[in-house]
Amino acid sequence: MKTIKYLMCLFVLLIVLILVFPAGLNTQSSQAGVNWKGQNWYLTGGKANPGNNYWNNTGAWIDDQNRMHLTIVNDNGKWKCTMLNSQNSYLYGTFTWTVASPVYTFDKNSVVGLCTYLDDYHELNIITSRWGEPDGNQLWYSIEPSKIEGNSKDYLVPSSIEGINTTYRIEWKPNYIRFTSTQADGTVIADYNNTNISSIPKEPESIIMNLLLVAPPSDGKNIELIISDFTVTND
């Protein structure tokens, strides 16, 4: 009788384990993250906007030079992008990224976003992308809602500039927002200052860094973005 009761207990335990951990289930949380530049950065998983992309919650890593890598990879025919969201939120400040990768040569269907974000109506964006076009502007600044006149600006970057070791800066102040992009030697690529007070966000926002797609890469290859530095100052 004891043997039968023991076997029944094992059977019940087995059923519980199957229900809790179904076969093939990825139990890693979509909030998995990496620690970089003094805070945790949480990765998005599953399928979600922007772009209704599939997101890889293991798609970012830190190399031995303390540089952040974001990836787009083909996972059994499914393209998976990477999005990081900062642990900390900020109200005003200067946000500076140094990007080691030649972003202006990236596939036409890729999008690199360096942003502050509260919701779709309160965000500041620096984006490098061709939005699927073989030619055209590659650098975009926007304050959401971007449909308001003066809240967005885009630029055609000369083909001689690949984007290696470029610096991108958002100065978010109570009375202006300034976007600046510079080459490694300090030469300004694009600079835009918005002083429309009504457009300036007045609530704390987190930092988002993402590498996403508007369509599968036209060359069918994986993509890797390297961000070598990120700083926030409140001066």
mmCIF file of N, CA and C in Angstrom, residues 83-133:
data_model
loop_
_atom_site.group_PDB
_atom_site.id
_atom_site.type_symbol
_atom_site.label_atom_id
_atom_site.label_comp_id
_atom_site.label_asym_id
_atom_site.label_seq_id
_atom_site.Cartn_x
_atom_site.Cartn_y
_atom_site.Cartn_z
ATOM 1 N N MET A 83 15.768 45.184 -28.385
ATOM 2 C CA MET A 83 15.397 46.468 -27.780
ATOM 3 C C MET A 83 15.728 46.448 -26.298
ATOM 4 N N LEU A 84 16.442 47.484 -25.855
ATOM 5 C CA LEU A 84 16.842 47.645 -24.460
ATOM 6 C C LEU A 84 16.145 48.855 -23.847
ATOM 7 N N ASN A 85 15.687 48.681 -22.607
ATOM 8 C CA ASN A 85 15.017 49.755 -21.879
ATOM 9 C C ASN A 85 15.740 49.960 -20.560
ATOM 10 N N SER A 86 16.049 51.209 -20.224
ATOM 11 C CA SER A 86 16.868 51.493 -19.045
ATOM 12 C C SER A 86 16.105 51.273 -17.747
ATOM 13 N N GLN A 87 16.847 50.883 -16.730
ATOM 14 C CA GLN A 87 16.292 50.768 -15.376
ATOM 15 C C GLN A 87 15.871 52.137 -14.846
ATOM 16 N N ASN A 88 16.678 53.159 -15.117
ATOM 17 C CA ASN A 88 16.437 54.494 -14.582
ATOM 18 C C ASN A 88 15.605 55.344 -15.534
ATOM 19 N N SER A 89 14.848 56.266 -14.968
ATOM 20 C CA SER A 89 14.118 57.260 -15.743
ATOM 21 C C SER A 89 14.703 58.639 -15.449
ATOM 22 N N TYR A 90 14.515 59.573 -16.393
ATOM 23 C CA TYR A 90 15.147 60.884 -16.279
ATOM 24 C C TYR A 90 14.169 61.983 -16.680
ATOM 25 N N LEU A 91 14.255 63.110 -15.997
ATOM 26 C CA LEU A 91 13.549 64.324 -16.376
ATOM 27 C C LEU A 91 14.597 65.377 -16.676
ATOM 28 N N TYR A 92 14.807 65.656 -17.943
ATOM 29 C CA TYR A 92 15.826 66.566 -18.461
ATOM 30 C C TYR A 92 17.228 65.944 -18.322
ATOM 31 N N GLY A 93 18.159 66.520 -19.050
ATOM 32 C CA GLY A 93 19.525 66.027 -19.039
ATOM 33 C C GLY A 93 20.107 66.007 -20.445
ATOM 34 N N THR A 94 21.372 65.633 -20.523
ATOM 35 C CA THR A 94 22.057 65.469 -21.804
ATOM 36 C C THR A 94 22.425 64.003 -21.952
ATOM 37 N N PHE A 95 21.962 63.391 -23.026
ATOM 38 C CA PHE A 95 22.112 61.958 -23.269
ATOM 39 C C PHE A 95 23.008 61.782 -24.497
ATOM 40 N N THR A 96 24.112 61.077 -24.303
ATOM 41 C CA THR A 96 25.120 60.987 -25.363
ATOM 42 C C THR A 96 25.492 59.534 -25.625
ATOM 43 N N TRP A 97 25.409 59.149 -26.891
ATOM 44 C CA TRP A 97 25.812 57.810 -27.328
ATOM 45 C C TRP A 97 26.981 57.925 -28.303
ATOM 46 N N THR A 98 27.930 57.009 -28.216
ATOM 47 C CA THR A 98 28.959 56.861 -29.237
ATOM 48 C C THR A 98 28.745 55.516 -29.910
ATOM 49 N N VAL A 99 28.559 55.551 -31.222
ATOM 50 C CA VAL A 99 28.238 54.340 -31.991
ATOM 51 C C VAL A 99 29.454 53.947 -32.814
ATOM 52 N N ALA A 100 29.960 52.751 -32.571
ATOM 53 C CA ALA A 100 31.169 52.295 -33.255
ATOM 54 C C ALA A 100 30.883 51.775 -34.659
ATOM 55 N N SER A 101 29.672 51.314 -34.904
ATOM 56 C CA SER A 101 29.330 50.660 -36.171
ATOM 57 C C SER A 101 29.085 51.667 -37.305
ATOM 58 N N PRO A 102 29.314 51.251 -38.556
ATOM 59 C CA PRO A 102 29.049 52.121 -39.713
ATOM 60 C C PRO A 102 27.557 52.146 -40.045
ATOM 61 N N VAL A 103 26.771 52.833 -39.223
ATOM 62 C CA VAL A 103 25.312 52.724 -39.305
ATOM 63 C C VAL A 103 24.730 53.218 -40.623
ATOM 64 N N TYR A 104 25.424 54.136 -41.303
ATOM 65 C CA TYR A 104 24.876 54.659 -42.562
ATOM 66 C C TYR A 104 25.064 53.676 -43.718
ATOM 67 N N THR A 105 25.761 52.587 -43.462
ATOM 68 C CA THR A 105 25.910 51.543 -44.479
ATOM 69 C C THR A 105 25.055 50.323 -44.150
ATOM 70 N N PHE A 106 24.284 50.375 -43.072
ATOM 71 C CA PHE A 106 23.441 49.239 -42.682
ATOM 72 C C PHE A 106 22.377 48.968 -43.747
ATOM 73 N N ASP A 107 21.827 47.769 -43.702
ATOM 74 C CA ASP A 107 20.799 47.375 -44.655
ATOM 75 C C ASP A 107 19.661 48.389 -44.668
ATOM 76 N N LYS A 108 19.091 48.623 -45.841
ATOM 77 C CA LYS A 108 18.047 49.649 -46.006
ATOM 78 C C LYS A 108 16.799 49.371 -45.175
ATOM 79 N N ASN A 109 16.605 48.133 -44.759
ATOM 80 C CA ASN A 109 15.413 47.776 -43.987
ATOM 81 C C ASN A 109 15.624 47.812 -42.481
ATOM 82 N N SER A 110 16.817 48.198 -42.057
ATOM 83 C CA SER A 110 17.106 48.243 -40.618
ATOM 84 C C SER A 110 16.868 49.638 -40.066
ATOM 85 N N VAL A 111 16.622 49.696 -38.754
ATOM 86 C CA VAL A 111 16.397 50.957 -38.053
ATOM 87 C C VAL A 111 17.190 50.927 -36.752
ATOM 88 N N VAL A 112 17.988 51.949 -36.511
ATOM 89 C CA VAL A 112 18.687 52.127 -35.239
ATOM 90 C C VAL A 112 18.023 53.276 -34.498
ATOM 91 N N GLY A 113 17.542 53.015 -33.276
ATOM 92 C CA GLY A 113 16.886 54.045 -32.498
ATOM 93 C C GLY A 113 17.597 54.317 -31.186
ATOM 94 N N LEU A 114 17.859 55.586 -30.907
ATOM 95 C CA LEU A 114 18.437 56.050 -29.639
ATOM 96 C C LEU A 114 17.453 57.079 -29.099
ATOM 97 N N CYS A 115 16.771 56.740 -28.013
ATOM 98 C CA CYS A 115 15.571 57.490 -27.649
ATOM 99 C C CYS A 115 15.422 57.675 -26.144
ATOM 100 N N THR A 116 14.619 58.689 -25.781
ATOM 101 C CA THR A 116 14.002 58.740 -24.459
ATOM 102 C C THR A 116 12.522 58.456 -24.683
ATOM 103 N N TYR A 117 11.877 57.782 -23.707
ATOM 104 C CA TYR A 117 10.514 57.307 -23.983
ATOM 105 C C TYR A 117 9.679 57.202 -22.715
ATOM 106 N N LEU A 118 8.460 57.775 -22.791
ATOM 107 C CA LEU A 118 7.430 57.559 -21.783
ATOM 108 C C LEU A 118 6.270 56.796 -22.410
ATOM 109 N N ASP A 119 5.769 57.324 -23.528
ATOM 110 C CA ASP A 119 4.754 56.641 -24.330
ATOM 111 C C ASP A 119 4.869 57.198 -25.746
ATOM 112 N N ASP A 120 3.970 56.762 -26.640
ATOM 113 C CA ASP A 120 4.091 57.141 -28.045
ATOM 114 C C ASP A 120 3.900 58.632 -28.288
ATOM 115 N N TYR A 121 3.424 59.374 -27.281
ATOM 116 C CA TYR A 121 3.213 60.805 -27.424
ATOM 117 C C TYR A 121 4.223 61.621 -26.634
ATOM 118 N N HIS A 122 5.131 60.944 -25.962
ATOM 119 C CA HIS A 122 6.163 61.616 -25.182
ATOM 120 C C HIS A 122 7.473 60.852 -25.377
ATOM 121 N N GLU A 123 8.210 61.228 -26.408
ATOM 122 C CA GLU A 123 9.498 60.585 -26.678
ATOM 123 C C GLU A 123 10.361 61.494 -27.536
ATOM 124 N N LEU A 124 11.659 61.316 -27.389
ATOM 125 C CA LEU A 124 12.660 62.038 -28.170
ATOM 126 C C LEU A 124 13.487 60.998 -28.900
ATOM 127 N N ASN A 125 13.652 61.176 -30.222
ATOM 128 C CA ASN A 125 14.263 60.120 -31.031
ATOM 129 C C ASN A 125 15.401 60.627 -31.897
ATOM 130 N N ILE A 126 16.481 59.874 -31.897
ATOM 131 C CA ILE A 126 17.490 59.964 -32.949
ATOM 132 C C ILE A 126 17.479 58.614 -33.652
ATOM 133 N N ILE A 127 17.225 58.634 -34.946
ATOM 134 C CA ILE A 127 17.077 57.391 -35.705
ATOM 135 C C ILE A 127 17.960 57.440 -36.936
ATOM 136 N N THR A 128 18.642 56.337 -37.204
ATOM 137 C CA THR A 128 19.345 56.182 -38.475
ATOM 138 C C THR A 128 18.676 55.046 -39.229
ATOM 139 N N SER A 129 18.165 55.368 -40.410
ATOM 140 C CA SER A 129 17.459 54.375 -41.216
ATOM 141 C C SER A 129 17.171 54.948 -42.596
ATOM 142 N N ARG A 130 17.052 54.046 -43.570
ATOM 143 C CA ARG A 130 16.575 54.425 -44.903
ATOM 144 C C ARG A 130 15.103 54.058 -45.090
ATOM 145 N N TRP A 131 14.508 53.421 -44.067
ATOM 146 C CA TRP A 131 13.088 53.064 -44.101
ATOM 147 C C TRP A 131 12.725 52.281 -45.358
ATOM 148 N N GLY A 132 13.632 51.382 -45.766
ATOM 149 C CA GLY A 132 13.365 50.515 -46.898
ATOM 150 C C GLY A 132 13.718 51.091 -48.248
ATOM 151 N N GLU A 133 14.134 52.348 -48.300
ATOM 152 C CA GLU A 133 14.476 52.983 -49.570
ATOM 153 C C GLU A 133 15.964 52.801 -49.863
#
